[in-house]
Amino acid sequence: MTITLDSQTLDSRIDLFTEQFQQVKDEIATVIVGNAEIIDGTLISLLAKGHVLLEGIPGIGKTKIVATVADVLHLAFSRIQFTPDLMPGDIVGSDVVHESDTGEKHLGFQKGPIFTNILLADEINRATPKTQSALLEAMQERSVTVGTTTHTLEPPFFVLATQNPLEMEGTYPLPEAQLDRFFYKLRIKYPTADHMHKIMDRTTRREEPEAKTVLDRDQILSMRDTARSIPIARSVQDYAIRLTLATHPDTSEAHPMTKRYVRFGASPRGTQTLVIGGKINALLSGRVHVACEDIREHMLPALRHRVLLNFEGEADRIDPDVILTEIMNDVPEPTE
Amino acid sequence: MPRSGAGGPTSAIVRMLRRIDRKVRLNGFLERLSVALCLVLGSLLVIRVSNLLVPIATPPVLTIWVAGAVFFIGFLFWSRLHLRRLGHAAGVADSHGGLHDEMKTAHWFMSQREGSPWVDLQLDRAEKTAGRLDASELVPVTIPRRLWVVLVLAATVQGLALLPVDGPLLNFATAADSSSLGNSQEERFEDIQDILQADDADLLTDEARESLEAALEALQAEDMSLEELLRDLREAQAELEEGNLEVSAMRDALDEMSEALEGSEVLAPLAEALRNGDLEEAADVMRELSDLLSEMDPGEASEMLEELRSAAGDDQAAMEDLREALEQALEALANNEMSDAQQALQEAADAMDEMAERQSAQEGRNEASQQMQALQQNMQQQQMAQTMMQMQTAESADESGSAEAAMSVSSDEVKRSAGGESGDQTGPPGNSTSDPTGDGQADLGESTTLEVQLALELLDKEEPELEEEIDPEDIFQEASRQQTSTVQYQNVRGLSTYAEGSALEVEHVPWRFRSLVKQYFLAIRPKERQ
C-alpha cells in the first residue's frame, strides 16, 4: 500500500511540475511572440540549476525574454551591461568604508549586482576576460569570494548571458572554461512574418502587455528537486555517454566528422547536461524514465558550445550543429 | 536484491518479455534457416550449372549432399547459440510498441538491488504497460521473403537434375596466348583425326603418319605450342608430297608412250587410254592384246611388241617393270613360246595396273596435303590475330615508353613467324614466304607481311623525331629577311614568344610544369596595341 500511496504522491508531483511549467510558458507567451524553443530552453536550464547563453543579432528580443522570465518567476533580478571598462568589482561588489551614525568608520562588504536570483549579463563578450572570469566562481560554486571572505549566493542563482555573433570588433570571445559553465547555448532566430505582425500588434499600442508572476522561489526549488529525482536506465545513460565521446577526436568512438573538424569535444559537464536535460524532458512528457529521444532532443543546445573546432573546421566554416546532427544520426540507440 | 522474482510486482513484465523473446527467437530462427537454405541450395545450383557448362571435376553427388547437410546442421547449431536475453526483448518491445525505452528502463531497474519511490513508480507504470501489450501483435511471426528464393532455388536445382545433357555445353574462350593452342584446339584435333581416318587405302607414308600421330598426342596432352604444331604439319605435308615427283615423271613417260603409239592401228586404243590418263583402261587393253597375241601371225605380233617396247623408252625408272615385261614377251616370241609371251604381256598389264594404283594413291595424298595446307593457313591467321592484339595491348599500356617495347615484341614475332624455329632467315622478313625448314613448301608468309607492315608503320611514326629541328625564330623572321612579309609591325609578337616556344619545346620541361611556364610567359608578354 505504501508504494501505491507514494505512487499517487509522485504522480501528483509530476502533474504539478508539468502544470507549473506550462503556466510559466503561457505567461511568458503573453509578452514574447514565438521563440518557444528559447523559452523552453531557458526554463529547463533554470530547473536544471544551469545557466543560459543567448546568442542572436541585436533587436530580436534577447533582453526582453530574460526580463519577462524574471517577471514571471517573482525572483530578484539584476542586469549588468558588459562593457570593456567594466571591472570585476562592479559585478561581485567590494569592501567599502562605512560610517555609522556615531561617526565610527569601518570596512563593510558592498554586494554587487551578482547577488540576485536572475542575473542578465547583457553582451557578455564586450567585457574583458578578467571581468568575464568574475562570473566563473559564481556560476559553478554559487558563491563569491572577495578578499578572504566567501559569500554564498541565494538559490536559485540563474545567469542569462547574451552575446551578439555579428560584431567582432571590440569583443572578447568567451574562454572555453566559461563557455562550459553554460548549460545551454540558445540561438535566437529572426522572427517570421506572422510573428512580426504579432510583435507589431503588441508593441505599437498604448498599452503593452505585462507578464504576471506565476511561480515563486520555493516552487522553483521544488521543481528542481523533482526534476533530479527521475531515474535513468544504464543503457540510456550509456547512450548519452557515447554521444559525448563521439565528439572527442582522439577516442575510438569518435565520429568521422569529429576526427576531421573538432579540436576538443564536450566535457563531462556536457554529459551531465544531456542527462539532466533528458530528465526534465521526460517529466514534461509525463514519463518517469528517460528515453533516448529525450537525450537527443536537447543535444544541440547542450553541446554546440562545448565542441571546439580545429583550424580546418574554422576554415570550412563548419557549424558544430552539423557535426552534432551527424553524430545523432550515426550513433545507434541501445538495443537492450 | 533484484526485483524480478516470480510473483512479484514485476512478474508481469518478465512474462511479457519472455513471450516477446520467444517470438523474436522464432523469427530469427526462420531468418537464419532461410539464409542457410539459400546458401546450401545456391552452392548446389552453382555446382550443377558449372558442371553443365564447363568440364570441371566435381566431387560425387553424395559427398556434396553430405557436406551440405553438415554445413546446414552446423549453421542451425550456431544460430541456437545466439540466445537472446530479456533485455533485447525489452528493446524490441520499446521499438515496436513506441514505448520510449520504458521496458528497457524497467528491465534495468528490475536487476538492480537499490531502489527508490521513483523507480518503483516507473516499474509500476511499466507493469501496467506490459499488461496492455500483446506479444503476438507486437512481434508477429513473419515468414522471411528469402524462403521464396529458397523455393525457386530448390525447383531450379531439381529441374536441372532432370535435364538430360550429355556433357558440358560451353567451351569458355581462354585468353589470347601464343604459347597455347586456345579454344580451337579441339577443332584442330578433329581435323587431324579426319585426315588420319580418311586414309582408308593406307595412302600416308609412315613418316607422315608418325608426324600426325605425334601431333595428335601432343594436342591431347595440351603441351604443344602453335609453332610446334605448324612444324609437325609441315613435315607431314612434305612427306605426303614426296611422291609427286615420281608420279609426275611417270606421267611424262606415259605421255611420251602415248605419243609414240599414236601411229599404230592395233595399239591406238592403248594410246588413247594413256592419253586420257586412264591407266586401268590401258591395262585392260594390254590384257586384250595378250589374248589376241596367239591369233596374230608371229611377224605382226613381234612388230607390235617391238613398237610397245620402244614406246616404253629406255631410261624412265617409273617404266622399269613395264619395260622388263615387254622385253620378256619379245624374247619369248622370238623363242616361239607364245604362252610365255602372253604371260609376259599379262605381267606388263599388271605393271600398268600398279602404275595406276601409284597414281591414284598419290592423288589421295595430295588431297590430304591440301587439307593440311588449309589447316595451317587457318592457324597462321589466328597466330597473326594474336600477335596484333599483343601489339595493341603493348601500345595502349604505355603510349610513349612502351612504343619501343611494342616494336621489339612485333619484331620478335616477325622474326619468329618468318624464320620459324631456326631463326636463321637472313633476307627481308616480308619477302620470305617459304618454309624455313627448307622444304620449299606452300606460301606461309601472308601474316608475316602484315606484321612487318605494322612494324614499318611504327618506325615511320618515329622518323619525324629524327629530323633536324627548326629554330622558330627563323620561321617568323625568314619572310622579313627576304623582305616579302606583308604582316604589319604591330601584329608581330614580341620576342617573348620565341623564348616561350624555346622553353616549352626545346628544353626539357616536365608536362606538369608546362602550363605554369606558359602562364608565366603569357603574363610577361607585352600588351598588343589595339
PDB file of N, CA and C in Angstrom, chain A residues 196-253:
ATOM      1  N   MET A 196       6.221  38.651 -36.680  1.00  0.00           N
ATOM      2  CA  MET A 196       6.472  40.097 -36.751  1.00  0.00           C
ATOM      3  C   MET A 196       5.170  40.873 -36.610  1.00  0.00           C
ATOM      4  N   HIS A 197       4.094  40.370 -37.251  1.00  0.00           N
ATOM      5  CA  HIS A 197       2.792  41.029 -37.144  1.00  0.00           C
ATOM      6  C   HIS A 197       2.346  41.076 -35.683  1.00  0.00           C
ATOM      7  N   LYS A 198       2.505  39.941 -35.024  1.00  0.00           N
ATOM      8  CA  LYS A 198       2.090  39.881 -33.616  1.00  0.00           C
ATOM      9  C   LYS A 198       2.939  40.820 -32.747  1.00  0.00           C
ATOM     10  N   ILE A 199       4.218  40.872 -33.039  1.00  0.00           N
ATOM     11  CA  ILE A 199       5.102  41.767 -32.274  1.00  0.00           C
ATOM     12  C   ILE A 199       4.663  43.216 -32.474  1.00  0.00           C
ATOM     13  N   MET A 200       4.367  43.580 -33.745  1.00  0.00           N
ATOM     14  CA  MET A 200       3.932  44.945 -34.032  1.00  0.00           C
ATOM     15  C   MET A 200       2.638  45.253 -33.300  1.00  0.00           C
ATOM     16  N   ASP A 201       1.723  44.273 -33.344  1.00  0.00           N
ATOM     17  CA  ASP A 201       0.434  44.480 -32.680  1.00  0.00           C
ATOM     18  C   ASP A 201       0.603  44.707 -31.182  1.00  0.00           C
ATOM     19  N   ARG A 202       1.528  43.998 -30.587  1.00  0.00           N
ATOM     20  CA  ARG A 202       1.674  44.082 -29.139  1.00  0.00           C
ATOM     21  C   ARG A 202       2.499  45.293 -28.688  1.00  0.00           C
ATOM     22  N   THR A 203       3.409  45.719 -29.494  1.00  0.00           N
ATOM     23  CA  THR A 203       4.366  46.725 -29.018  1.00  0.00           C
ATOM     24  C   THR A 203       4.108  48.116 -29.575  1.00  0.00           C
ATOM     25  N   THR A 204       3.153  48.294 -30.434  1.00  0.00           N
ATOM     26  CA  THR A 204       2.921  49.630 -31.005  1.00  0.00           C
ATOM     27  C   THR A 204       1.597  50.216 -30.544  1.00  0.00           C
ATOM     28  N   ARG A 205       1.027  49.606 -29.513  1.00  0.00           N
ATOM     29  CA  ARG A 205      -0.209  50.167 -28.953  1.00  0.00           C
ATOM     30  C   ARG A 205       0.108  51.009 -27.712  1.00  0.00           C
ATOM     31  N   ARG A 206      -0.884  51.623 -27.184  1.00  0.00           N
ATOM     32  CA  ARG A 206      -0.667  52.463 -25.995  1.00  0.00           C
ATOM     33  C   ARG A 206      -0.226  51.628 -24.815  1.00  0.00           C
ATOM     34  N   GLU A 207      -0.879  50.477 -24.655  1.00  0.00           N
ATOM     35  CA  GLU A 207      -0.546  49.636 -23.505  1.00  0.00           C
ATOM     36  C   GLU A 207       0.123  48.364 -23.996  1.00  0.00           C
ATOM     37  N   GLU A 208       1.297  48.161 -23.481  1.00  0.00           N
ATOM     38  CA  GLU A 208       1.995  46.932 -23.820  1.00  0.00           C
ATOM     39  C   GLU A 208       1.630  45.865 -22.808  1.00  0.00           C
ATOM     40  N   PRO A 209       1.599  44.594 -23.219  1.00  0.00           N
ATOM     41  CA  PRO A 209       1.238  43.518 -22.280  1.00  0.00           C
ATOM     42  C   PRO A 209       2.302  43.336 -21.215  1.00  0.00           C
ATOM     43  N   GLU A 210       1.865  42.979 -20.049  1.00  0.00           N
ATOM     44  CA  GLU A 210       2.801  42.727 -18.945  1.00  0.00           C
ATOM     45  C   GLU A 210       2.553  41.334 -18.391  1.00  0.00           C
ATOM     46  N   ALA A 211       3.671  40.654 -18.098  1.00  0.00           N
ATOM     47  CA  ALA A 211       3.537  39.289 -17.568  1.00  0.00           C
ATOM     48  C   ALA A 211       3.304  39.320 -16.071  1.00  0.00           C
ATOM     49  N   LYS A 212       2.477  38.385 -15.615  1.00  0.00           N
ATOM     50  CA  LYS A 212       2.191  38.304 -14.187  1.00  0.00           C
ATOM     51  C   LYS A 212       3.078  37.242 -13.547  1.00  0.00           C
ATOM     52  N   THR A 213       3.284  37.388 -12.302  1.00  0.00           N
ATOM     53  CA  THR A 213       4.096  36.403 -11.578  1.00  0.00           C
ATOM     54  C   THR A 213       3.263  35.146 -11.324  1.00  0.00           C
ATOM     55  N   VAL A 214       3.829  33.997 -11.720  1.00  0.00           N
ATOM     56  CA  VAL A 214       3.081  32.746 -11.529  1.00  0.00           C
ATOM     57  C   VAL A 214       3.834  31.757 -10.656  1.00  0.00           C
ATOM     58  N   LEU A 215       5.122  31.912 -10.480  1.00  0.00           N
ATOM     59  CA  LEU A 215       5.888  30.974  -9.657  1.00  0.00           C
ATOM     60  C   LEU A 215       6.749  31.747  -8.671  1.00  0.00           C
ATOM     61  N   ASP A 216       6.832  31.212  -7.468  1.00  0.00           N
ATOM     62  CA  ASP A 216       7.733  31.844  -6.512  1.00  0.00           C
ATOM     63  C   ASP A 216       8.980  30.984  -6.339  1.00  0.00           C
ATOM     64  N   ARG A 217       9.863  31.442  -5.491  1.00  0.00           N
ATOM     65  CA  ARG A 217      11.160  30.799  -5.301  1.00  0.00           C
ATOM     66  C   ARG A 217      11.007  29.353  -4.811  1.00  0.00           C
ATOM     67  N   ASP A 218      10.144  29.119  -3.834  1.00  0.00           N
ATOM     68  CA  ASP A 218      10.004  27.772  -3.276  1.00  0.00           C
ATOM     69  C   ASP A 218       9.468  26.781  -4.309  1.00  0.00           C
ATOM     70  N   GLN A 219       8.548  27.244  -5.101  1.00  0.00           N
ATOM     71  CA  GLN A 219       8.006  26.359  -6.140  1.00  0.00           C
ATOM     72  C   GLN A 219       9.100  25.967  -7.137  1.00  0.00           C
ATOM     73  N   ILE A 220       9.937  26.939  -7.452  1.00  0.00           N
ATOM     74  CA  ILE A 220      11.023  26.626  -8.400  1.00  0.00           C
ATOM     75  C   ILE A 220      11.976  25.620  -7.790  1.00  0.00           C
ATOM     76  N   LEU A 221      12.314  25.795  -6.523  1.00  0.00           N
ATOM     77  CA  LEU A 221      13.234  24.850  -5.878  1.00  0.00           C
ATOM     78  C   LEU A 221      12.611  23.460  -5.796  1.00  0.00           C
ATOM     79  N   SER A 222      11.308  23.399  -5.570  1.00  0.00           N
ATOM     80  CA  SER A 222      10.623  22.103  -5.533  1.00  0.00           C
ATOM     81  C   SER A 222      10.653  21.433  -6.913  1.00  0.00           C
ATOM     82  N   MET A 223      10.446  22.227  -7.938  1.00  0.00           N
ATOM     83  CA  MET A 223      10.503  21.673  -9.306  1.00  0.00           C
ATOM     84  C   MET A 223      11.908  21.150  -9.594  1.00  0.00           C
ATOM     85  N   ARG A 224      12.912  21.870  -9.114  1.00  0.00           N
ATOM     86  CA  ARG A 224      14.286  21.422  -9.318  1.00  0.00           C
ATOM     87  C   ARG A 224      14.496  20.056  -8.674  1.00  0.00           C
ATOM     88  N   ASP A 225      13.961  19.905  -7.483  1.00  0.00           N
ATOM     89  CA  ASP A 225      14.124  18.653  -6.761  1.00  0.00           C
ATOM     90  C   ASP A 225      13.424  17.517  -7.493  1.00  0.00           C
ATOM     91  N   THR A 226      12.260  17.794  -7.993  1.00  0.00           N
ATOM     92  CA  THR A 226      11.512  16.769  -8.736  1.00  0.00           C
ATOM     93  C   THR A 226      12.271  16.334  -9.993  1.00  0.00           C
ATOM     94  N   ALA A 227      12.810  17.317 -10.679  1.00  0.00           N
ATOM     95  CA  ALA A 227      13.481  17.011 -11.948  1.00  0.00           C
ATOM     96  C   ALA A 227      14.654  16.060 -11.742  1.00  0.00           C
ATOM     97  N   ARG A 228      15.390  16.250 -10.697  1.00  0.00           N
ATOM     98  CA  ARG A 228      16.578  15.424 -10.482  1.00  0.00           C
ATOM     99  C   ARG A 228      16.241  14.041  -9.935  1.00  0.00           C
ATOM    100  N   SER A 229      14.976  13.841  -9.552  1.00  0.00           N
ATOM    101  CA  SER A 229      14.607  12.544  -8.977  1.00  0.00           C
ATOM    102  C   SER A 229      14.302  11.484 -10.027  1.00  0.00           C
ATOM    103  N   ILE A 230      14.133  11.903 -11.232  1.00  0.00           N
ATOM    104  CA  ILE A 230      13.733  10.952 -12.282  1.00  0.00           C
ATOM    105  C   ILE A 230      14.854   9.954 -12.525  1.00  0.00           C
ATOM    106  N   PRO A 231      14.560   8.634 -12.479  1.00  0.00           N
ATOM    107  CA  PRO A 231      15.615   7.635 -12.699  1.00  0.00           C
ATOM    108  C   PRO A 231      15.927   7.490 -14.187  1.00  0.00           C
ATOM    109  N   ILE A 232      17.131   7.032 -14.429  1.00  0.00           N
ATOM    110  CA  ILE A 232      17.546   6.811 -15.814  1.00  0.00           C
ATOM    111  C   ILE A 232      18.223   5.444 -15.900  1.00  0.00           C
ATOM    112  N   ALA A 233      17.883   4.687 -16.880  1.00  0.00           N
ATOM    113  CA  ALA A 233      18.461   3.349 -17.061  1.00  0.00           C
ATOM    114  C   ALA A 233      19.902   3.469 -17.523  1.00  0.00           C
ATOM    115  N   ARG A 234      20.697   2.421 -17.237  1.00  0.00           N
ATOM    116  CA  ARG A 234      22.109   2.452 -17.603  1.00  0.00           C
ATOM    117  C   ARG A 234      22.288   2.527 -19.130  1.00  0.00           C
ATOM    118  N   SER A 235      21.422   1.859 -19.851  1.00  0.00           N
ATOM    119  CA  SER A 235      21.585   1.849 -21.313  1.00  0.00           C
ATOM    120  C   SER A 235      21.373   3.243 -21.899  1.00  0.00           C
ATOM    121  N   VAL A 236      20.404   3.970 -21.332  1.00  0.00           N
ATOM    122  CA  VAL A 236      20.147   5.325 -21.824  1.00  0.00           C
ATOM    123  C   VAL A 236      21.289   6.261 -21.414  1.00  0.00           C
ATOM    124  N   GLN A 237      21.767   6.079 -20.211  1.00  0.00           N
ATOM    125  CA  GLN A 237      22.908   6.879 -19.759  1.00  0.00           C
ATOM    126  C   GLN A 237      24.136   6.562 -20.619  1.00  0.00           C
ATOM    127  N   ASP A 238      24.271   5.277 -20.968  1.00  0.00           N
ATOM    128  CA  ASP A 238      25.377   4.876 -21.841  1.00  0.00           C
ATOM    129  C   ASP A 238      25.246   5.539 -23.217  1.00  0.00           C
ATOM    130  N   TYR A 239      24.033   5.672 -23.669  1.00  0.00           N
ATOM    131  CA  TYR A 239      23.797   6.348 -24.949  1.00  0.00           C
ATOM    132  C   TYR A 239      24.268   7.810 -24.886  1.00  0.00           C
ATOM    133  N   ALA A 240      23.945   8.486 -23.768  1.00  0.00           N
ATOM    134  CA  ALA A 240      24.382   9.875 -23.602  1.00  0.00           C
ATOM    135  C   ALA A 240      25.904   9.962 -23.568  1.00  0.00           C
ATOM    136  N   ILE A 241      26.520   8.983 -22.914  1.00  0.00           N
ATOM    137  CA  ILE A 241      27.993   8.991 -22.836  1.00  0.00           C
ATOM    138  C   ILE A 241      28.599   8.744 -24.219  1.00  0.00           C
ATOM    139  N   ARG A 242      28.005   7.805 -24.966  1.00  0.00           N
ATOM    140  CA  ARG A 242      28.546   7.528 -26.305  1.00  0.00           C
ATOM    141  C   ARG A 242      28.396   8.737 -27.225  1.00  0.00           C
ATOM    142  N   LEU A 243      27.297   9.457 -27.057  1.00  0.00           N
ATOM    143  CA  LEU A 243      27.121  10.681 -27.856  1.00  0.00           C
ATOM    144  C   LEU A 243      28.216  11.690 -27.514  1.00  0.00           C
ATOM    145  N   THR A 244      28.511  11.811 -26.251  1.00  0.00           N
ATOM    146  CA  THR A 244      29.548  12.760 -25.828  1.00  0.00           C
ATOM    147  C   THR A 244      30.922  12.331 -26.334  1.00  0.00           C
ATOM    148  N   LEU A 245      31.225  11.043 -26.158  1.00  0.00           N
ATOM    149  CA  LEU A 245      32.535  10.552 -26.598  1.00  0.00           C
ATOM    150  C   LEU A 245      32.714  10.679 -28.105  1.00  0.00           C
ATOM    151  N   ALA A 246      31.615  10.633 -28.827  1.00  0.00           N
ATOM    152  CA  ALA A 246      31.707  10.759 -30.290  1.00  0.00           C
ATOM    153  C   ALA A 246      32.163  12.149 -30.699  1.00  0.00           C
ATOM    154  N   THR A 247      32.123  13.112 -29.753  1.00  0.00           N
ATOM    155  CA  THR A 247      32.591  14.466 -30.080  1.00  0.00           C
ATOM    156  C   THR A 247      34.079  14.633 -29.802  1.00  0.00           C
ATOM    157  N   HIS A 248      34.703  13.582 -29.285  1.00  0.00           N
ATOM    158  CA  HIS A 248      36.132  13.673 -28.968  1.00  0.00           C
ATOM    159  C   HIS A 248      36.948  13.058 -30.097  1.00  0.00           C
ATOM    160  N   PRO A 249      37.816  13.833 -30.697  1.00  0.00           N
ATOM    161  CA  PRO A 249      38.519  13.318 -31.885  1.00  0.00           C
ATOM    162  C   PRO A 249      39.515  12.208 -31.576  1.00  0.00           C
ATOM    163  N   ASP A 250      39.960  12.097 -30.356  1.00  0.00           N
ATOM    164  CA  ASP A 250      41.013  11.123 -30.054  1.00  0.00           C
ATOM    165  C   ASP A 250      40.499   9.807 -29.480  1.00  0.00           C
ATOM    166  N   THR A 251      39.206   9.645 -29.391  1.00  0.00           N
ATOM    167  CA  THR A 251      38.671   8.399 -28.831  1.00  0.00           C
ATOM    168  C   THR A 251      38.294   7.443 -29.954  1.00  0.00           C
ATOM    169  N   SER A 252      38.154   6.168 -29.575  1.00  0.00           N
ATOM    170  CA  SER A 252      37.773   5.178 -30.578  1.00  0.00           C
ATOM    171  C   SER A 252      36.328   5.371 -31.026  1.00  0.00           C
ATOM    172  N   GLU A 253      35.522   6.036 -30.192  1.00  0.00           N
ATOM    173  CA  GLU A 253      34.118   6.266 -30.560  1.00  0.00           C
ATOM    174  C   GLU A 253      33.946   7.516 -31.410  1.00  0.00           C
TER     175      GLU A 253
END
